[in-house]
mmCIF file of C-alpha atoms and ligand atoms in Angstrom:
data_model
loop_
_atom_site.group_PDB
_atom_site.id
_atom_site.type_symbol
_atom_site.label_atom_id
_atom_site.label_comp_id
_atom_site.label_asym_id
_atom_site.label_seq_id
_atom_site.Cartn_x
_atom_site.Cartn_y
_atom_site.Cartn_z
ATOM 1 C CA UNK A 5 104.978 100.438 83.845
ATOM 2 C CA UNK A 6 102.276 100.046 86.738
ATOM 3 C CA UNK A 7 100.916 103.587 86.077
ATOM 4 C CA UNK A 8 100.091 102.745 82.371
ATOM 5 C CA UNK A 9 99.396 99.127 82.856
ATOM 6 C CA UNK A 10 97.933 98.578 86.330
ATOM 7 C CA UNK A 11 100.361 95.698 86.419
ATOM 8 C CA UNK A 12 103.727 95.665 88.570
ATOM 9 C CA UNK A 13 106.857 94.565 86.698
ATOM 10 C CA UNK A 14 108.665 91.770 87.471
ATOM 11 C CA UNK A 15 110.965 93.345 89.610
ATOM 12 C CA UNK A 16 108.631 95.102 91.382
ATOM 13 C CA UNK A 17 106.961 91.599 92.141
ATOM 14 C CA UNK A 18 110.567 90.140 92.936
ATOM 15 C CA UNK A 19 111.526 93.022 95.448
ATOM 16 C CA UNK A 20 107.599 92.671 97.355
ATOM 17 C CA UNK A 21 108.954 89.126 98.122
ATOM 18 C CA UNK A 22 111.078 88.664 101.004
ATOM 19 C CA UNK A 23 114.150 86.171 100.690
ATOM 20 C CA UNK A 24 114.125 82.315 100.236
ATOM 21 C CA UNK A 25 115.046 82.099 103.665
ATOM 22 C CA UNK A 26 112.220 83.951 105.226
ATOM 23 C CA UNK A 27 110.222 82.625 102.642
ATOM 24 C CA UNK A 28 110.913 78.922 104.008
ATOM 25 C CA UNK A 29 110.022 79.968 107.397
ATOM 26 C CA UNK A 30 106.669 80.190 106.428
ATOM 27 C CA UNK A 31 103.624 82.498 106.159
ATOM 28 C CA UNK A 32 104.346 86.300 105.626
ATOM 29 C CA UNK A 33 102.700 88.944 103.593
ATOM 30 C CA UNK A 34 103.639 90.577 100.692
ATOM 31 C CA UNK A 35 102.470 94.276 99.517
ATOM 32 C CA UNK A 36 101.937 95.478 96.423
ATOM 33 C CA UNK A 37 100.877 98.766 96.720
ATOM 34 C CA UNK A 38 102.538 101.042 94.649
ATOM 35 C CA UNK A 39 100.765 104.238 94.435
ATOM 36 C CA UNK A 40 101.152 106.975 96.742
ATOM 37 C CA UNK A 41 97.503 107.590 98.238
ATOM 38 C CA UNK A 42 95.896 108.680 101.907
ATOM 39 C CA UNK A 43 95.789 105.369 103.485
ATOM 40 C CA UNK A 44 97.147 103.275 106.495
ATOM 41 C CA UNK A 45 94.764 100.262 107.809
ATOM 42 C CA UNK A 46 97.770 97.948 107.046
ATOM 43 C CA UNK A 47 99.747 99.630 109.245
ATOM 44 C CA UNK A 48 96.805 100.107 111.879
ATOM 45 C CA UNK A 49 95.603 96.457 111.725
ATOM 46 C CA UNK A 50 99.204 94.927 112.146
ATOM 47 C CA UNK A 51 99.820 94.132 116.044
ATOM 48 C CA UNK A 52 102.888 92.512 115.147
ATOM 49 C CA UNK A 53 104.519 96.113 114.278
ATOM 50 C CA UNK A 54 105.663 94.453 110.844
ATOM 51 C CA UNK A 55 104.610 97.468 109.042
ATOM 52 C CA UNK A 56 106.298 100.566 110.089
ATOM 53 C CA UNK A 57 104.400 103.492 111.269
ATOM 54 C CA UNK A 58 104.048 106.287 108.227
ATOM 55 C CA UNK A 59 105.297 108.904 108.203
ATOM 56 C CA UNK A 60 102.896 110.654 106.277
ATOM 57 C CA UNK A 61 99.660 109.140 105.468
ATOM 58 C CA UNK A 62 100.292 109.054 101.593
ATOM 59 C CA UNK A 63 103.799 106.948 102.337
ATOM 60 C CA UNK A 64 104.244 103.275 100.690
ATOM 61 C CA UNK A 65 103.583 100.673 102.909
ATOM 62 C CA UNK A 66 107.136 99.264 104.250
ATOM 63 C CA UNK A 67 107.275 95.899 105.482
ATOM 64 C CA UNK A 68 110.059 94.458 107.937
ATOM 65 C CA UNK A 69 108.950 90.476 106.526
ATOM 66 C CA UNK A 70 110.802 89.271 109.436
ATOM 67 C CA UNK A 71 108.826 90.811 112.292
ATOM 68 C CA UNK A 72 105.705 89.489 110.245
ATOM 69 C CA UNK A 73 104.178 85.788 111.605
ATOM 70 C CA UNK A 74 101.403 85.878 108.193
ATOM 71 C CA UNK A 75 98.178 86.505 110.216
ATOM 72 C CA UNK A 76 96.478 87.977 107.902
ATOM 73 C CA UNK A 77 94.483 91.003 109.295
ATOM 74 C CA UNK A 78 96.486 93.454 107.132
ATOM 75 C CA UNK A 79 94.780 91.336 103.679
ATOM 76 C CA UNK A 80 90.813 91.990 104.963
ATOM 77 C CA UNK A 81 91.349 95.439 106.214
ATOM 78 C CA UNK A 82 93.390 96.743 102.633
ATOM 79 C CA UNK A 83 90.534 98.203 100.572
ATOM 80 C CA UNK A 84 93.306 98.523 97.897
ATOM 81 C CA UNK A 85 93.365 94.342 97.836
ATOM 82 C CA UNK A 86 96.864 94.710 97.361
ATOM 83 C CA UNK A 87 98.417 92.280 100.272
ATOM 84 C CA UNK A 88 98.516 88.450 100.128
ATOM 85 C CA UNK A 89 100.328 86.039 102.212
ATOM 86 C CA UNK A 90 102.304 83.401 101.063
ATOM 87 C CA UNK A 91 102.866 80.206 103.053
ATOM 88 C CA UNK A 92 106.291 78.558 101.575
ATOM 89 C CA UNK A 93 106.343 76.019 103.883
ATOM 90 C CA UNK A 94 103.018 74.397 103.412
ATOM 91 C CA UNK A 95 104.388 71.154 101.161
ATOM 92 C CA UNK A 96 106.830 70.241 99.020
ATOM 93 C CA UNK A 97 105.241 70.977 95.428
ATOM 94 C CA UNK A 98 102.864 73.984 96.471
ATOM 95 C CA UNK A 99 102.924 76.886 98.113
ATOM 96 C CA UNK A 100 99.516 78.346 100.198
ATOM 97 C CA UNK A 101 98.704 81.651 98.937
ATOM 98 C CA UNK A 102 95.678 83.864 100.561
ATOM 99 C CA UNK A 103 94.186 86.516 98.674
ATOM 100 C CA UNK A 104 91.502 88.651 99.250
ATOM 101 C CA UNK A 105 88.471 88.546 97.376
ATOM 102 C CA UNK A 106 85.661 89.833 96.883
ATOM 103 C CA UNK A 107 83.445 88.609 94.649
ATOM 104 C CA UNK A 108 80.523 86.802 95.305
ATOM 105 C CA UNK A 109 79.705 83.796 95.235
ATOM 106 C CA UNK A 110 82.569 83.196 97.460
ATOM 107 C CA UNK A 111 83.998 79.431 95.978
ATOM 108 C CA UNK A 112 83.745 76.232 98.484
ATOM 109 C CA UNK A 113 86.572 74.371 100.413
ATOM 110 C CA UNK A 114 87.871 71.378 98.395
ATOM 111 C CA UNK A 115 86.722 73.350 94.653
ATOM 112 C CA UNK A 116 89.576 73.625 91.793
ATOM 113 C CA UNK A 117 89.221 77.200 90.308
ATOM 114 C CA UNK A 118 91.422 79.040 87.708
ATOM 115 C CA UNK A 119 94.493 80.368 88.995
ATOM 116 C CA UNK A 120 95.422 83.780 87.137
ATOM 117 C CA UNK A 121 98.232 86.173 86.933
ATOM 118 C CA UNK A 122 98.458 89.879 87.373
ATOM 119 C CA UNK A 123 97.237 90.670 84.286
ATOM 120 C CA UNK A 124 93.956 88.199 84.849
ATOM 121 C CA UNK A 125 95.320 85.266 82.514
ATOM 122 C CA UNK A 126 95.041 81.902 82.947
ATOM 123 C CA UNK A 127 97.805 80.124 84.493
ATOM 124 C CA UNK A 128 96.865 76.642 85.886
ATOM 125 C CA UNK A 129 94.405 74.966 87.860
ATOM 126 C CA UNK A 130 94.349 75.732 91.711
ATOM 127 C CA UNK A 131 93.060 74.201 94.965
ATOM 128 C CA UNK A 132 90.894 76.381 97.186
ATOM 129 C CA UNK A 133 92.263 75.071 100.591
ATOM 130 C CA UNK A 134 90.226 77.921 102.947
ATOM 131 C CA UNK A 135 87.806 79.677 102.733
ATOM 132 C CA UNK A 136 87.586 82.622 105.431
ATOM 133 C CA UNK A 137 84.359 84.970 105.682
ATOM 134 C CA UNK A 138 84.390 88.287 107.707
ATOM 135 C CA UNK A 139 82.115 88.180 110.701
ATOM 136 C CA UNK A 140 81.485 92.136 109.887
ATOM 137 C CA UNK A 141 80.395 92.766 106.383
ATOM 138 C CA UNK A 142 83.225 95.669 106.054
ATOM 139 C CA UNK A 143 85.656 93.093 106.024
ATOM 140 C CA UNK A 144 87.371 91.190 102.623
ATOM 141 C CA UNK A 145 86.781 87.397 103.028
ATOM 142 C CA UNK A 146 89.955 85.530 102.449
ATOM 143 C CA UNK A 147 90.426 82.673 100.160
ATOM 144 C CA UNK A 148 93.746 80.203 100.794
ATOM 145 C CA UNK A 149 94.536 78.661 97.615
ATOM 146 C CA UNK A 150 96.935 75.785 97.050
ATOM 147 C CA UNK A 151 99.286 76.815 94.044
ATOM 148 C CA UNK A 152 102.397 75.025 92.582
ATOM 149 C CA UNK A 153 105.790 76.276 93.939
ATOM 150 C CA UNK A 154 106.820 77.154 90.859
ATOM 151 C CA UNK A 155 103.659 79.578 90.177
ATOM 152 C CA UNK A 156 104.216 81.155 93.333
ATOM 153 C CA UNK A 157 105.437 84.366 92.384
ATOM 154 C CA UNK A 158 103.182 84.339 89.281
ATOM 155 C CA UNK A 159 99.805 83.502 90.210
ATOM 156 C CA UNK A 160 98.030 86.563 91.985
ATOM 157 C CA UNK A 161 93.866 85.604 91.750
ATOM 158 C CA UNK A 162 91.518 83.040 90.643
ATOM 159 C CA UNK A 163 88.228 82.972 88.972
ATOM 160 C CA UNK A 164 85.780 79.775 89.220
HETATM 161 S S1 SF4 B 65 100.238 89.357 108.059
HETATM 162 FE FE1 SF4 B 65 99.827 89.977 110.200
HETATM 163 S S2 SF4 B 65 101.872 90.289 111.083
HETATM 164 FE FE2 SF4 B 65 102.138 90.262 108.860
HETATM 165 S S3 SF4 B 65 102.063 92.419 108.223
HETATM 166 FE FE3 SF4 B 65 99.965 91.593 108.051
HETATM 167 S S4 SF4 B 65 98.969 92.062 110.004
HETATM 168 FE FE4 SF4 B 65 101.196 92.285 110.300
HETATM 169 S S1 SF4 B 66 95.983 99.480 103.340
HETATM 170 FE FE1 SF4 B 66 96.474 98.582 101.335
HETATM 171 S S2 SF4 B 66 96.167 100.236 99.827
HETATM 172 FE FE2 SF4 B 66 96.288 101.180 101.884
HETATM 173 S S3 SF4 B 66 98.478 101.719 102.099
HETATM 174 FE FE3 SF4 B 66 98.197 99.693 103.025
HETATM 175 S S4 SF4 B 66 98.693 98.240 101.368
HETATM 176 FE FE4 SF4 B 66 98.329 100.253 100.413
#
């Protein structure tokens, strides 16, 4: 499906998540990179040791989510864009997503935006809690956005 599509199934999506539990816990990334290519700066940029050492450069990215605290450095350094972090714990009706992005111009704290799916389509209105610019310009600046638990699995992006 993602090869023809560009978009990861639902299951694919469900098993990138880690379980309630952790997810209650609070922040911790979630990969979605599903193509076997020459590349490791996740695994590089985590000091946490959350994402295990590959064994050969073109390896999937595996993720122990428990040994993850949601930092963050593996989302900037991905040039794939494909890592997020979800905060579960951050109230009772949302859920505190950061994504990277990388258009310009970057939105401002306090704006609602559009918050969109995998496949770019609207979902529902979003707050954009955070906004977080690289100090070096090789760096992704990451957005937190405010999202409604029950969109947390579904909303992936935003557009203003
Ligand atoms: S969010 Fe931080 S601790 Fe978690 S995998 Fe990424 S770099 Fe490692
Ligand atoms: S840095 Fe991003 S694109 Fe590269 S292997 Fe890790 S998750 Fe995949």
């Amino acid at each position: 499906m993602l090869e023809k599509t560009g978009v990861p199934t639902p299951q694919e999506i469900e098993e990138a998540f880690p379980s309630q539990e952790r997810l209650a816990k609070g922040p911790v990334a979630i990969i979605e990179c599903y193509q076997n290519i020459p590349c490791n700066p996740c695994y590089t940029a985590c000091h946490k040791e959350a994402i295990k050492e590959f064994e050969d450069i073109n390896d999937l990215p595996q993720i122990n989510h428990d040994d993850c605290n949601g930092c963050g450095l593996c989302i900037a350094n991905c040039p794939g864009l494909a890592i997020m972090v979800v905060d579960s714990s951050y109230s009772k009706d949302e859920v505190l997503i950061k994504i990277p992005y990388e258009f310009i111009p970057l939105p401002e704290e306090g704006m609602i935006v559009k918050g969109l799916d995998r496949k770019g389509k609207y979902v529902c209105d979003v707050k954009v809690v955070k906004v977080l610019k690289s100090k070096t310009l090789d760096r992704t600046p990451i957005i937190s956005i405010a999202v409604p638990r029950q969109y947390m699995k579904v909303i992936r992006n935003f557009e203003m």
